[in-house]
Amino acid sequence: MRRAVNDLLGAYDKLIMDPVHGGIPLYRHEIQVIDHPLFQRLRNICQNDILSLVFPGATHSRFLHSIGVMHVGTRMFRSMIDAYLRERQLSEQTDLSLSQLDAIDYLAKTIRLGCLLHDSGHSSFSHQFTQARRIRELMSRPGRFADLWRGVDYSAYHPEEPDELEHEHYSVRVAHDVLTAVDLESAGLYARDVIGIMETTEVRPSETFCRHARTFWAFIAGEDAAAGSPLSENIPGLVMDLLSSIVSGEIDADRADYMLRDGFHSSVTIGGFNLDHLLSNLRFGWDVSEPWLGLAITQKGLGALEDFVYSRHQMYRKVYAHKTALGFDWLLREAINEVLDDPENFEWVDTCLSDMAYFAELTDNFFWEAFRKVARKHPKSFSFCIVNRVKLNHLDTREDLSARGIERHSAWLAGELSLNPAQVVTCSMRARFSNIQDNFNGIKVLVREPIHRTRSLKKITDVSAFFSKFSDGTITHFYTRPDVTTGSQESLTE
């Protein structure tokens, strides 16, 4: 049976080579997605904004990351399918039914496209773009969402307009255009099912998805659990939530890829986790009584999950929140604000954020050219600092300060160093290192009782005390402001 599944999921049309994962197979419709101009633009968006100014190898793109996430998401799903078949002790001669094979194939291909397109709406410099003050003002403009979807019915994805747009909303918009431009019909797929497992959406899945979801539920939980079940109407939603958790959850393909990829390209081995070990211990978890369908991890795999969470924690502390990196992020945001002081630049970015016909033009390259233009005219600009790698002078670092605590420490530093308080710049990074707390229900531990041959699902915090050590944390760096005479002079504390 496992051979049948492998044959079904292994018939690819192209193989591309990735520096992190090796060979990654692609189906024909996925090649069409990747070749679309709105996806190709990701080649020109750096995964980690300007982290390469601190870690020179970190020049990898959102393009590479997105393909890597697709590969990891596929491995997650197939690993759980394989483990389920293996633990059921089904022989190679016992065949899955055609409906079960079709369901597994449909869900696997839906996961792949959801992973591939999950970050397709990122703009220049990824997360730093939307944190720049002038960009936030643009993104918050009334009518922006309506302009973005002008002439297109978005009700299948969004029940109402969001108050403020984030990059996830743009990913949905890009995914709609890309998926309607490729031949999904030949693959037997539906765009709304793919977009339904992406963030910010509420989607009523297709009849095809619902049929496959019920088949999959019966395959996993057993025919008795599916037959005449009052949960019948909820089963497609449960399966969609499961697929969503693979794309974006606590153990998801996104985090797994960016941690491996960022560490590889930054030449950083802090923490570290074994993806193979983690995937080999992932299982489907279900509880008919709740009802619940999600990811589970075996007891022996808890160590791999702990390594995964610790590695992410360390990457945030030692790489993403590095004192020089956060200083350059501050300069980058100010340089973006500076560039948008030019009415022509402002109007162009405004247009790109409102019209998919121009969105593909919004890449890192546009801003790098704009920075160089400003830097040539104003040698004491923030743009000059970015172009010429003029970093902020680091003064001090503190953790878990309140907003008032940051203000007090900033004033104290200014007094001790005889500085004008306006010269002190603060940069903070706040991150939830793990959502796995006492009330966490996203992943459960699969506990087996070999004597009674029973299995049960328990909350992770009931089995391991490790995750209680991780909570929200804030790292704040203090610097002196560069000697600039143009552009925004506002100090940002996030």
PDB file of N, CA and C in Angstrom, residues 82-117:
ATOM      1  N   ASP A  82       2.594   7.770   5.997  1.00  0.00           N
ATOM      2  CA  ASP A  82       3.420   6.562   6.029  1.00  0.00           C
ATOM      3  C   ASP A  82       3.429   5.937   7.425  1.00  0.00           C
ATOM      4  N   ALA A  83       3.553   6.773   8.467  1.00  0.00           N
ATOM      5  CA  ALA A  83       3.564   6.258   9.837  1.00  0.00           C
ATOM      6  C   ALA A  83       2.227   5.609  10.184  1.00  0.00           C
ATOM      7  N   TYR A  84       1.140   6.216   9.714  1.00  0.00           N
ATOM      8  CA  TYR A  84      -0.185   5.653   9.990  1.00  0.00           C
ATOM      9  C   TYR A  84      -0.333   4.275   9.352  1.00  0.00           C
ATOM     10  N   LEU A  85       0.093   4.164   8.101  1.00  0.00           N
ATOM     11  CA  LEU A  85      -0.001   2.869   7.422  1.00  0.00           C
ATOM     12  C   LEU A  85       0.904   1.828   8.076  1.00  0.00           C
ATOM     13  N   ARG A  86       2.098   2.259   8.461  1.00  0.00           N
ATOM     14  CA  ARG A  86       3.064   1.341   9.072  1.00  0.00           C
ATOM     15  C   ARG A  86       2.543   0.828  10.410  1.00  0.00           C
ATOM     16  N   GLU A  87       1.968   1.730  11.192  1.00  0.00           N
ATOM     17  CA  GLU A  87       1.515   1.330  12.529  1.00  0.00           C
ATOM     18  C   GLU A  87       0.230   0.518  12.489  1.00  0.00           C
ATOM     19  N   ARG A  88      -0.488   0.641  11.393  1.00  0.00           N
ATOM     20  CA  ARG A  88      -1.661  -0.237  11.211  1.00  0.00           C
ATOM     21  C   ARG A  88      -1.238  -1.630  10.776  1.00  0.00           C
ATOM     22  N   GLN A  89       0.074  -1.783  10.516  1.00  0.00           N
ATOM     23  CA  GLN A  89       0.641  -3.075  10.128  1.00  0.00           C
ATOM     24  C   GLN A  89      -0.082  -3.656   8.911  1.00  0.00           C
ATOM     25  N   LEU A  90      -0.290  -2.762   7.929  1.00  0.00           N
ATOM     26  CA  LEU A  90      -0.921  -3.212   6.692  1.00  0.00           C
ATOM     27  C   LEU A  90       0.150  -3.746   5.753  1.00  0.00           C
ATOM     28  N   SER A  91      -0.126  -4.826   5.092  1.00  0.00           N
ATOM     29  CA  SER A  91       0.860  -5.439   4.204  1.00  0.00           C
ATOM     30  C   SER A  91       0.931  -4.694   2.884  1.00  0.00           C
ATOM     31  N   GLU A  92       2.021  -4.927   2.141  1.00  0.00           N
ATOM     32  CA  GLU A  92       2.190  -4.315   0.831  1.00  0.00           C
ATOM     33  C   GLU A  92       1.096  -4.770  -0.129  1.00  0.00           C
ATOM     34  N   GLN A  93       0.513  -5.958   0.120  1.00  0.00           N
ATOM     35  CA  GLN A  93      -0.500  -6.482  -0.794  1.00  0.00           C
ATOM     36  C   GLN A  93      -1.884  -5.890  -0.527  1.00  0.00           C
ATOM     37  N   THR A  94      -2.056  -5.218   0.621  1.00  0.00           N
ATOM     38  CA  THR A  94      -3.351  -4.637   0.956  1.00  0.00           C
ATOM     39  C   THR A  94      -3.446  -3.257   0.332  1.00  0.00           C
ATOM     40  N   ASP A  95      -4.377  -3.095  -0.588  1.00  0.00           N
ATOM     41  CA  ASP A  95      -4.445  -1.854  -1.341  1.00  0.00           C
ATOM     42  C   ASP A  95      -5.403  -0.863  -0.696  1.00  0.00           C
ATOM     43  N   LEU A  96      -5.035   0.402  -0.796  1.00  0.00           N
ATOM     44  CA  LEU A  96      -5.973   1.467  -0.466  1.00  0.00           C
ATOM     45  C   LEU A  96      -7.034   1.516  -1.553  1.00  0.00           C
ATOM     46  N   SER A  97      -8.214   1.952  -1.182  1.00  0.00           N
ATOM     47  CA  SER A  97      -9.258   2.113  -2.188  1.00  0.00           C
ATOM     48  C   SER A  97      -8.916   3.314  -3.066  1.00  0.00           C
ATOM     49  N   LEU A  98      -9.512   3.358  -4.238  1.00  0.00           N
ATOM     50  CA  LEU A  98      -9.260   4.483  -5.146  1.00  0.00           C
ATOM     51  C   LEU A  98      -9.698   5.797  -4.516  1.00  0.00           C
ATOM     52  N   SER A  99     -10.806   5.776  -3.768  1.00  0.00           N
ATOM     53  CA  SER A  99     -11.278   7.012  -3.128  1.00  0.00           C
ATOM     54  C   SER A  99     -10.291   7.487  -2.066  1.00  0.00           C
ATOM     55  N   GLN A 100      -9.663   6.562  -1.349  1.00  0.00           N
ATOM     56  CA  GLN A 100      -8.669   6.945  -0.342  1.00  0.00           C
ATOM     57  C   GLN A 100      -7.412   7.500  -1.008  1.00  0.00           C
ATOM     58  N   LEU A 101      -6.981   6.850  -2.083  1.00  0.00           N
ATOM     59  CA  LEU A 101      -5.819   7.350  -2.815  1.00  0.00           C
ATOM     60  C   LEU A 101      -6.094   8.746  -3.379  1.00  0.00           C
ATOM     61  N   ASP A 102      -7.296   8.935  -3.928  1.00  0.00           N
ATOM     62  CA  ASP A 102      -7.664  10.244  -4.479  1.00  0.00           C
ATOM     63  C   ASP A 102      -7.678  11.305  -3.385  1.00  0.00           C
ATOM     64  N   ALA A 103      -8.194  10.956  -2.216  1.00  0.00           N
ATOM     65  CA  ALA A 103      -8.271  11.915  -1.118  1.00  0.00           C
ATOM     66  C   ALA A 103      -6.879  12.331  -0.650  1.00  0.00           C
ATOM     67  N   ILE A 104      -6.008  11.357  -0.476  1.00  0.00           N
ATOM     68  CA  ILE A 104      -4.645  11.650  -0.042  1.00  0.00           C
ATOM     69  C   ILE A 104      -3.929  12.517  -1.073  1.00  0.00           C
ATOM     70  N   ASP A 105      -4.107  12.189  -2.343  1.00  0.00           N
ATOM     71  CA  ASP A 105      -3.468  12.950  -3.418  1.00  0.00           C
ATOM     72  C   ASP A 105      -3.984  14.383  -3.448  1.00  0.00           C
ATOM     73  N   TYR A 106      -5.309  14.547  -3.320  1.00  0.00           N
ATOM     74  CA  TYR A 106      -5.903  15.884  -3.377  1.00  0.00           C
ATOM     75  C   TYR A 106      -5.409  16.747  -2.218  1.00  0.00           C
ATOM     76  N   LEU A 107      -5.426  16.201  -1.021  1.00  0.00           N
ATOM     77  CA  LEU A 107      -4.999  16.971   0.149  1.00  0.00           C
ATOM     78  C   LEU A 107      -3.510  17.304   0.081  1.00  0.00           C
ATOM     79  N   ALA A 108      -2.710  16.350  -0.398  1.00  0.00           N
ATOM     80  CA  ALA A 108      -1.267  16.595  -0.511  1.00  0.00           C
ATOM     81  C   ALA A 108      -0.978  17.731  -1.483  1.00  0.00           C
ATOM     82  N   LYS A 109      -1.660  17.727  -2.637  1.00  0.00           N
ATOM     83  CA  LYS A 109      -1.422  18.774  -3.628  1.00  0.00           C
ATOM     84  C   LYS A 109      -1.956  20.123  -3.162  1.00  0.00           C
ATOM     85  N   THR A 110      -3.024  20.108  -2.382  1.00  0.00           N
ATOM     86  CA  THR A 110      -3.550  21.354  -1.813  1.00  0.00           C
ATOM     87  C   THR A 110      -2.563  21.944  -0.815  1.00  0.00           C
ATOM     88  N   ILE A 111      -1.991  21.080   0.022  1.00  0.00           N
ATOM     89  CA  ILE A 111      -0.974  21.531   0.976  1.00  0.00           C
ATOM     90  C   ILE A 111       0.207  22.143   0.241  1.00  0.00           C
ATOM     91  N   ARG A 112       0.655  21.490  -0.818  1.00  0.00           N
ATOM     92  CA  ARG A 112       1.822  21.976  -1.552  1.00  0.00           C
ATOM     93  C   ARG A 112       1.597  23.392  -2.089  1.00  0.00           C
ATOM     94  N   LEU A 113       0.438  23.631  -2.694  1.00  0.00           N
ATOM     95  CA  LEU A 113       0.174  24.960  -3.243  1.00  0.00           C
ATOM     96  C   LEU A 113      -0.011  25.994  -2.137  1.00  0.00           C
ATOM     97  N   GLY A 114      -0.654  25.607  -1.045  1.00  0.00           N
ATOM     98  CA  GLY A 114      -0.812  26.531   0.084  1.00  0.00           C
ATOM     99  C   GLY A 114       0.532  26.947   0.643  1.00  0.00           C
ATOM    100  N   CYS A 115       1.441  25.985   0.768  1.00  0.00           N
ATOM    101  CA  CYS A 115       2.801  26.287   1.246  1.00  0.00           C
ATOM    102  C   CYS A 115       3.550  27.148   0.233  1.00  0.00           C
ATOM    103  N   LEU A 116       3.425  26.818  -1.042  1.00  0.00           N
ATOM    104  CA  LEU A 116       4.154  27.532  -2.083  1.00  0.00           C
ATOM    105  C   LEU A 116       3.762  29.010  -2.120  1.00  0.00           C
ATOM    106  N   LEU A 117       2.489  29.309  -1.864  1.00  0.00           N
ATOM    107  CA  LEU A 117       1.980  30.671  -2.015  1.00  0.00           C
ATOM    108  C   LEU A 117       1.841  31.421  -0.691  1.00  0.00           C
TER     109      LEU A 117
END
